[in-house]
PDB file of C-alpha atoms in Angstrom:
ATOM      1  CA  UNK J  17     -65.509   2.929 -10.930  1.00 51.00           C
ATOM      2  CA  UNK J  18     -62.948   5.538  -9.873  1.00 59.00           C
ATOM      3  CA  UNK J  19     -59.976   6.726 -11.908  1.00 72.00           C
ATOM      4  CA  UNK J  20     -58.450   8.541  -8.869  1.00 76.00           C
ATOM      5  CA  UNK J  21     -55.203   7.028  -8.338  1.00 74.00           C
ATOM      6  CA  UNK J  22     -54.022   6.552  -4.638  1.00 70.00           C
ATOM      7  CA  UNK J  23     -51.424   9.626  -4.119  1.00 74.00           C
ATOM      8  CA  UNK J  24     -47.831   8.790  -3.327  1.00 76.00           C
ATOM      9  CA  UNK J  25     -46.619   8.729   0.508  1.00 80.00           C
ATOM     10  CA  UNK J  26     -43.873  11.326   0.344  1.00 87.00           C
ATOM     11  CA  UNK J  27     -43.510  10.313   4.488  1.00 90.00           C
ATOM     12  CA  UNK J  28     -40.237   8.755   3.651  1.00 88.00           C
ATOM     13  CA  UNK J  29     -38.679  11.041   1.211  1.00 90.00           C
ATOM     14  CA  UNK J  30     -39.455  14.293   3.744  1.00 93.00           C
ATOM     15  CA  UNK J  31     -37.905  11.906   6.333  1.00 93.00           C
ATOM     16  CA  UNK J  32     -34.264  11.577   3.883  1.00 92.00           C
ATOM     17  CA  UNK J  33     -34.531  15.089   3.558  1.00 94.00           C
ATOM     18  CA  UNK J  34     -34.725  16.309   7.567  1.00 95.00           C
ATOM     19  CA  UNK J  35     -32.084  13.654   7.987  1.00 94.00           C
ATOM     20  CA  UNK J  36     -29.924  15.073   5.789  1.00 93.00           C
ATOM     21  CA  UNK J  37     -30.487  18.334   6.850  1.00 95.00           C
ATOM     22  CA  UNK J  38     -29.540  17.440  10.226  1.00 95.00           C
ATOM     23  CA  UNK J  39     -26.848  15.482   9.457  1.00 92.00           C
ATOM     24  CA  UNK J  40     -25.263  18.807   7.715  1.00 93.00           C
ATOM     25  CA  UNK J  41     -26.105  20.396  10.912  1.00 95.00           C
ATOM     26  CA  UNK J  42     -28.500  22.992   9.062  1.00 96.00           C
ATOM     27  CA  UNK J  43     -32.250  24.130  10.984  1.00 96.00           C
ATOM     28  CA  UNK J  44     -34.787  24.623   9.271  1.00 96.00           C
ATOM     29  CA  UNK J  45     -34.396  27.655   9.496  1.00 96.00           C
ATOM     30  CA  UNK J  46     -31.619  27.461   7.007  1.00 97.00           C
ATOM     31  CA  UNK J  47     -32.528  25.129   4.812  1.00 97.00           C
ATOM     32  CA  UNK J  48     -35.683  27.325   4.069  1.00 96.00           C
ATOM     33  CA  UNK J  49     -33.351  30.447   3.362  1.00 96.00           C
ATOM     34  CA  UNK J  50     -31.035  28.292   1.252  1.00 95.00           C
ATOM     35  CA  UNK J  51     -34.239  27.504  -0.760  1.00 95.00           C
ATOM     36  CA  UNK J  52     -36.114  30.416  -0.723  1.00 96.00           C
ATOM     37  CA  UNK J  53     -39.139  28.300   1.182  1.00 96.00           C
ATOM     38  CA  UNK J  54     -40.995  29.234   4.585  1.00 97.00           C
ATOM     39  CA  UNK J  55     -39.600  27.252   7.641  1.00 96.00           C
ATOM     40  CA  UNK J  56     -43.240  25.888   8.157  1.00 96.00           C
ATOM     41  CA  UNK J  57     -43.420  24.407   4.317  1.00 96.00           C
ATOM     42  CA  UNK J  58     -40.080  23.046   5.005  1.00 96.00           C
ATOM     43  CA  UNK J  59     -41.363  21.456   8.570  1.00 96.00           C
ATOM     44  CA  UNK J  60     -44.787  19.890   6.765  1.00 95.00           C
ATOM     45  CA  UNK J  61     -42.745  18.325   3.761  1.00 95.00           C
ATOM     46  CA  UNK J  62     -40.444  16.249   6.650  1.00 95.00           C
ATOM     47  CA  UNK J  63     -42.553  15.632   9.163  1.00 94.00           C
ATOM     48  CA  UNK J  64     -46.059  15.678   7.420  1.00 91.00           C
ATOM     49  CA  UNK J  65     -45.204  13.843   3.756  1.00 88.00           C
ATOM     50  CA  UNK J  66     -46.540  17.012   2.340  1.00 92.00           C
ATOM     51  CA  UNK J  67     -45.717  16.593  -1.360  1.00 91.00           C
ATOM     52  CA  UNK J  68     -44.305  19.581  -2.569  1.00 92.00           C
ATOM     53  CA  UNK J  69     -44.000  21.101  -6.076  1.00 92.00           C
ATOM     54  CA  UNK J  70     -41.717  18.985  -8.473  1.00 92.00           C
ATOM     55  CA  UNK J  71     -38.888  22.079  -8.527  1.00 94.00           C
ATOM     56  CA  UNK J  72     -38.670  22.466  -4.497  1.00 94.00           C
ATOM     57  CA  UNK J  73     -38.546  18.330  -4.967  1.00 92.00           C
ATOM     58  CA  UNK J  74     -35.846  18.242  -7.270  1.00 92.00           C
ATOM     59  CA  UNK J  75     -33.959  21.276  -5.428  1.00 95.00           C
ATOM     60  CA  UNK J  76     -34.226  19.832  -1.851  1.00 95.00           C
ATOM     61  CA  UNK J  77     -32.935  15.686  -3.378  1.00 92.00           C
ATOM     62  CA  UNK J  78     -29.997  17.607  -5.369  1.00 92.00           C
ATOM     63  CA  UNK J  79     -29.060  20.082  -2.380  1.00 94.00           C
ATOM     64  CA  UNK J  80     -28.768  16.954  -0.197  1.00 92.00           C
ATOM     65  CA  UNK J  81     -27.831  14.535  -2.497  1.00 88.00           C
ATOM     66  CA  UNK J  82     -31.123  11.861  -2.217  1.00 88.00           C
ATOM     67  CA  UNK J  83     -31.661   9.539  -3.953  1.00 82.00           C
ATOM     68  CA  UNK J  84     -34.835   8.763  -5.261  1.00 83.00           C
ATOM     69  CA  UNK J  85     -34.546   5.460  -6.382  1.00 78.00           C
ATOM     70  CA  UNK J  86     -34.467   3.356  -3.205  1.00 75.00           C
ATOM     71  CA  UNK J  87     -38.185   5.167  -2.501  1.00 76.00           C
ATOM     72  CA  UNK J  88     -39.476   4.866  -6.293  1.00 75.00           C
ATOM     73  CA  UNK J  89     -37.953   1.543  -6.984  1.00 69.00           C
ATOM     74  CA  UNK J  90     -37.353  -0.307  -3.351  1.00 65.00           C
ATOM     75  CA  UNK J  91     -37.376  -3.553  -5.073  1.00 64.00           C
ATOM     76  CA  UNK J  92     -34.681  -2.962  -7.773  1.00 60.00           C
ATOM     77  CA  UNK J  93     -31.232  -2.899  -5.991  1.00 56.00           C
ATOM     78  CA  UNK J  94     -29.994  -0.663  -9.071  1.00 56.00           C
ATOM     79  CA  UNK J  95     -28.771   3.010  -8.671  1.00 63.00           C
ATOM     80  CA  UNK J  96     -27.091   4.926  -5.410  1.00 70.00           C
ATOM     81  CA  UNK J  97     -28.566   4.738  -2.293  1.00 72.00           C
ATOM     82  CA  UNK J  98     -28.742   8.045  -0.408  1.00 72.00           C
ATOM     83  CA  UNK J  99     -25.506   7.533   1.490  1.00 77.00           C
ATOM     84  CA  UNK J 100     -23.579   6.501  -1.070  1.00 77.00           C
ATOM     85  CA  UNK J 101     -24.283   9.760  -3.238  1.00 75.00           C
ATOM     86  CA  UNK J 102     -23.760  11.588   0.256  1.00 79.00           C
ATOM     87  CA  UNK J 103     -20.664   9.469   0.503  1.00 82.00           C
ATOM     88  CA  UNK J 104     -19.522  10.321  -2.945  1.00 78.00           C
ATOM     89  CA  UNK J 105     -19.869  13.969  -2.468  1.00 81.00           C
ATOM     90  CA  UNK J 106     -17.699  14.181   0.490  1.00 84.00           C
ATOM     91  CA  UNK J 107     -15.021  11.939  -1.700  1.00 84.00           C
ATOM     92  CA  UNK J 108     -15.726  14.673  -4.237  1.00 82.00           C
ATOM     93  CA  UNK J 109     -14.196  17.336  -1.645  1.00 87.00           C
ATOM     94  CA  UNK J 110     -10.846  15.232  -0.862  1.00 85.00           C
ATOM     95  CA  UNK J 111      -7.114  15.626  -2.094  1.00 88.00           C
ATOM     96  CA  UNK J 112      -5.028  12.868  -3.068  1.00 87.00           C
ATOM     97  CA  UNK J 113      -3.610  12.305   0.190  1.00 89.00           C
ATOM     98  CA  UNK J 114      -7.055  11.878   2.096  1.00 87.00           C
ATOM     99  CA  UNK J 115      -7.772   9.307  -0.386  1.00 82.00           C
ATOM    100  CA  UNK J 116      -4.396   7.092   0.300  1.00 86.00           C
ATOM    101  CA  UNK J 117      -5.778   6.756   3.967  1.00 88.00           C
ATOM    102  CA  UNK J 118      -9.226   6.020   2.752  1.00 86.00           C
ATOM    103  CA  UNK J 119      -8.124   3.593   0.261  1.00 86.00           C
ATOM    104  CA  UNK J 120      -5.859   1.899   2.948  1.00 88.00           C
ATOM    105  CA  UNK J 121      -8.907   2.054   5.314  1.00 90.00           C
ATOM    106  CA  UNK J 122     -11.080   0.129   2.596  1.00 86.00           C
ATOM    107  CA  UNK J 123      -8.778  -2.580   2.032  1.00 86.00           C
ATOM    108  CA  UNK J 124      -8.159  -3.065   5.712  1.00 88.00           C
ATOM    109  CA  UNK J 125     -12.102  -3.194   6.115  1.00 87.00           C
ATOM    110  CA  UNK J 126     -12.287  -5.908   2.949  1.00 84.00           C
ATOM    111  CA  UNK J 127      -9.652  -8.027   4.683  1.00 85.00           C
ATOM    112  CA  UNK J 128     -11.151  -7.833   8.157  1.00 87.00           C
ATOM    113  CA  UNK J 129     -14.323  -9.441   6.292  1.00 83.00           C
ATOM    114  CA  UNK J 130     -12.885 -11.737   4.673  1.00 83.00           C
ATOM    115  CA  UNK J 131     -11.745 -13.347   8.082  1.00 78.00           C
TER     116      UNK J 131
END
């Protein structure tokens, strides 16, 4: 009987993380100057699932704000999903006025809904 455990799928994770990268409008080029990584590691972690070491892990979900929950736990609705930390960070960047018109754009969203 084998102890080997099955290793984890990091296909989805490198996905989140070349989607975020585009959606910042960074190549890989970029991203793997921003993190001190070769373009060709950076290109086999999203396309490949290559799992990479637990720092570049934790570097690459912080820089682009990942979460890791909805691919750890998919079952447990807890936590941020990816777009709402993305979404937060942006919020993060925004002066008082921006968030009058956002706040007035939520409620006029809820009420739509509630139609």
């Amino acid at each position: 009987m084998s102890n080997e455990k099955p290793k984890y799928d990091f296909s989805a994770m490198g996905q989140a993380i070349k989607d975020a990268r585009l959606k910042r409008g960074w190549t890989r080029e970029q991203l793997a100057q921003e993190v001190n990584l070769a373009p060709r590691y950076i290109m086999s972690i999203e396309n490949k699932g290559q799992h990479p070491s637990f720092q570049v892990f934790v570097e690459l979900m912080t820089l682009f704000n990942v979460s890791v929950d909805q691919f750890l736990f998919p079952d447990i609705g807890t936590g941020k999903s990816t777009r709402r930390r993305q979404l937060d960070a942006t919020l993060d960047e925004l002066d008082e006025k921006d968030f009058l018109v956002l706040q007035s754009t939520a409620n006029g969203l809820k009420e739509a809904k509630a139609e």
